[in-house]
C-alpha cells in the first residue's frame, strides 16, 4: 500500500504562516499558499486542490473564516493554542516565531500539541516528523496560559533588564547574554535546582 502525498494549503502570511511555508519547502512537501493580500477569488480553487488546510490566522476570526470555505472532506487544522471549535482540529506548535526563518533542524525539534479527541498526528499532519503530544480540549485554556507565562513573561523581564542596563547603567545588552544563556542551560539541565 502506498501512502498518498498530502497537498497542504497554508492560509495566512503572518509569522507562523511564513514559517510553516518555509518548513514545508525544507521538507519538500507540496503545498499551496493563500493570504488576504492575494485575490480572494483564487481561494476556492486552492481549497478544492488541498487535502489538508492549515489556518494560521488570528484566533478571533479562525472559526468564521473556516465556516465560509467550500470544504469537501479536507482535514482542516488551526494553530491556536486556546481555541476550541468544531470547525477544525487543533495542532499548536509549542514554540515562538519571529521574523527570521529557522533551519530544518530547528523546525524538526518543535513539538505539536494536538486534540486528544482528534485524528492521530500522522493523519492530521502527514509528512511532518515532529514530536507531538495530546491534550483534552478542556485543558487548552490552561495550556495556553502556561505557554504565555513561560515565553512572554520571561521575554518581558529580559526586555526590561536589557533596557534598564542600557538606560541606567550604560551597559549594552550583549553583556547580559552569558547570564541569559546560562539561565536557559540551567533550566534545561535541571529546572528544579535552577533558581540561584
PDB file of C-alpha atoms in Angstrom, residues 45-113:
ATOM      1  CA  UNK A  45      -9.766  26.874  -6.296  1.00  0.00           C
ATOM      2  CA  UNK A  46      -6.895  26.360  -3.855  1.00  0.00           C
ATOM      3  CA  UNK A  47      -9.245  24.834  -1.268  1.00  0.00           C
ATOM      4  CA  UNK A  48     -10.529  22.349  -3.863  1.00  0.00           C
ATOM      5  CA  UNK A  49      -6.943  21.206  -4.592  1.00  0.00           C
ATOM      6  CA  UNK A  50      -5.950  20.716  -0.943  1.00  0.00           C
ATOM      7  CA  UNK A  51      -6.145  17.597   1.194  1.00  0.00           C
ATOM      8  CA  UNK A  52      -5.058  19.400   4.375  1.00  0.00           C
ATOM      9  CA  UNK A  53      -5.796  23.047   5.123  1.00  0.00           C
ATOM     10  CA  UNK A  54      -3.761  24.781   7.829  1.00  0.00           C
ATOM     11  CA  UNK A  55      -5.343  28.021   9.010  1.00  0.00           C
ATOM     12  CA  UNK A  56      -2.688  30.283  10.544  1.00  0.00           C
ATOM     13  CA  UNK A  57      -4.650  33.482  11.098  1.00  0.00           C
ATOM     14  CA  UNK A  58      -5.782  35.499  14.127  1.00  0.00           C
ATOM     15  CA  UNK A  59      -7.670  33.450  16.695  1.00  0.00           C
ATOM     16  CA  UNK A  60     -10.722  35.703  16.716  1.00  0.00           C
ATOM     17  CA  UNK A  61     -11.505  35.101  13.020  1.00  0.00           C
ATOM     18  CA  UNK A  62     -10.492  31.442  12.617  1.00  0.00           C
ATOM     19  CA  UNK A  63     -13.941  29.939  13.075  1.00  0.00           C
ATOM     20  CA  UNK A  64     -15.840  32.391  10.870  1.00  0.00           C
ATOM     21  CA  UNK A  65     -13.160  32.117   8.165  1.00  0.00           C
ATOM     22  CA  UNK A  66     -13.264  28.311   8.134  1.00  0.00           C
ATOM     23  CA  UNK A  67     -17.081  28.309   8.022  1.00  0.00           C
ATOM     24  CA  UNK A  68     -17.039  30.256   4.750  1.00  0.00           C
ATOM     25  CA  UNK A  69     -14.652  27.832   2.996  1.00  0.00           C
ATOM     26  CA  UNK A  70     -16.138  25.440   0.393  1.00  0.00           C
ATOM     27  CA  UNK A  71     -14.848  22.313   2.129  1.00  0.00           C
ATOM     28  CA  UNK A  72     -15.081  18.796   0.749  1.00  0.00           C
ATOM     29  CA  UNK A  73     -13.770  16.344   3.378  1.00  0.00           C
ATOM     30  CA  UNK A  74     -10.371  18.003   3.783  1.00  0.00           C
ATOM     31  CA  UNK A  75      -8.624  17.952   7.126  1.00  0.00           C
ATOM     32  CA  UNK A  76      -8.810  21.495   8.459  1.00  0.00           C
ATOM     33  CA  UNK A  77      -6.277  22.408  11.126  1.00  0.00           C
ATOM     34  CA  UNK A  78      -5.946  25.618  13.106  1.00  0.00           C
ATOM     35  CA  UNK A  79      -2.836  26.548  15.062  1.00  0.00           C
ATOM     36  CA  UNK A  80      -4.374  28.363  18.024  1.00  0.00           C
ATOM     37  CA  UNK A  81      -3.254  27.238  21.467  1.00  0.00           C
ATOM     38  CA  UNK A  82      -6.526  28.144  23.154  1.00  0.00           C
ATOM     39  CA  UNK A  83      -9.343  27.876  20.599  1.00  0.00           C
ATOM     40  CA  UNK A  84     -11.837  25.012  20.766  1.00  0.00           C
ATOM     41  CA  UNK A  85     -14.049  24.738  17.702  1.00  0.00           C
ATOM     42  CA  UNK A  86     -15.919  22.051  15.817  1.00  0.00           C
ATOM     43  CA  UNK A  87     -14.832  23.730  12.570  1.00  0.00           C
ATOM     44  CA  UNK A  88     -11.251  22.381  12.697  1.00  0.00           C
ATOM     45  CA  UNK A  89      -8.769  20.255  14.557  1.00  0.00           C
ATOM     46  CA  UNK A  90      -6.038  21.913  16.556  1.00  0.00           C
ATOM     47  CA  UNK A  91      -2.286  21.498  16.077  1.00  0.00           C
ATOM     48  CA  UNK A  92      -0.383  24.100  18.070  1.00  0.00           C
ATOM     49  CA  UNK A  93       3.382  24.360  17.541  1.00  0.00           C
ATOM     50  CA  UNK A  94       4.883  24.698  21.027  1.00  0.00           C
ATOM     51  CA  UNK A  95       7.380  27.347  20.017  1.00  0.00           C
ATOM     52  CA  UNK A  96       7.884  31.034  19.440  1.00  0.00           C
ATOM     53  CA  UNK A  97       8.271  32.503  15.974  1.00  0.00           C
ATOM     54  CA  UNK A  98       9.967  35.737  14.995  1.00  0.00           C
ATOM     55  CA  UNK A  99      10.616  37.279  11.582  1.00  0.00           C
ATOM     56  CA  UNK A 100      13.787  35.233  10.970  1.00  0.00           C
ATOM     57  CA  UNK A 101      13.145  31.863   9.344  1.00  0.00           C
ATOM     58  CA  UNK A 102      14.704  28.829  11.038  1.00  0.00           C
ATOM     59  CA  UNK A 103      16.746  25.847   9.872  1.00  0.00           C
ATOM     60  CA  UNK A 104      15.291  22.422   9.203  1.00  0.00           C
ATOM     61  CA  UNK A 105      16.974  21.132  12.381  1.00  0.00           C
ATOM     62  CA  UNK A 106      15.186  23.852  14.374  1.00  0.00           C
ATOM     63  CA  UNK A 107      11.770  23.043  12.909  1.00  0.00           C
ATOM     64  CA  UNK A 108      12.164  19.304  13.446  1.00  0.00           C
ATOM     65  CA  UNK A 109      12.503  19.843  17.215  1.00  0.00           C
ATOM     66  CA  UNK A 110       9.247  21.761  17.580  1.00  0.00           C
ATOM     67  CA  UNK A 111       6.576  19.713  19.359  1.00  0.00           C
ATOM     68  CA  UNK A 112       2.971  19.999  18.257  1.00  0.00           C
ATOM     69  CA  UNK A 113       0.133  19.825  20.760  1.00  0.00           C
TER      70      UNK A 113
END
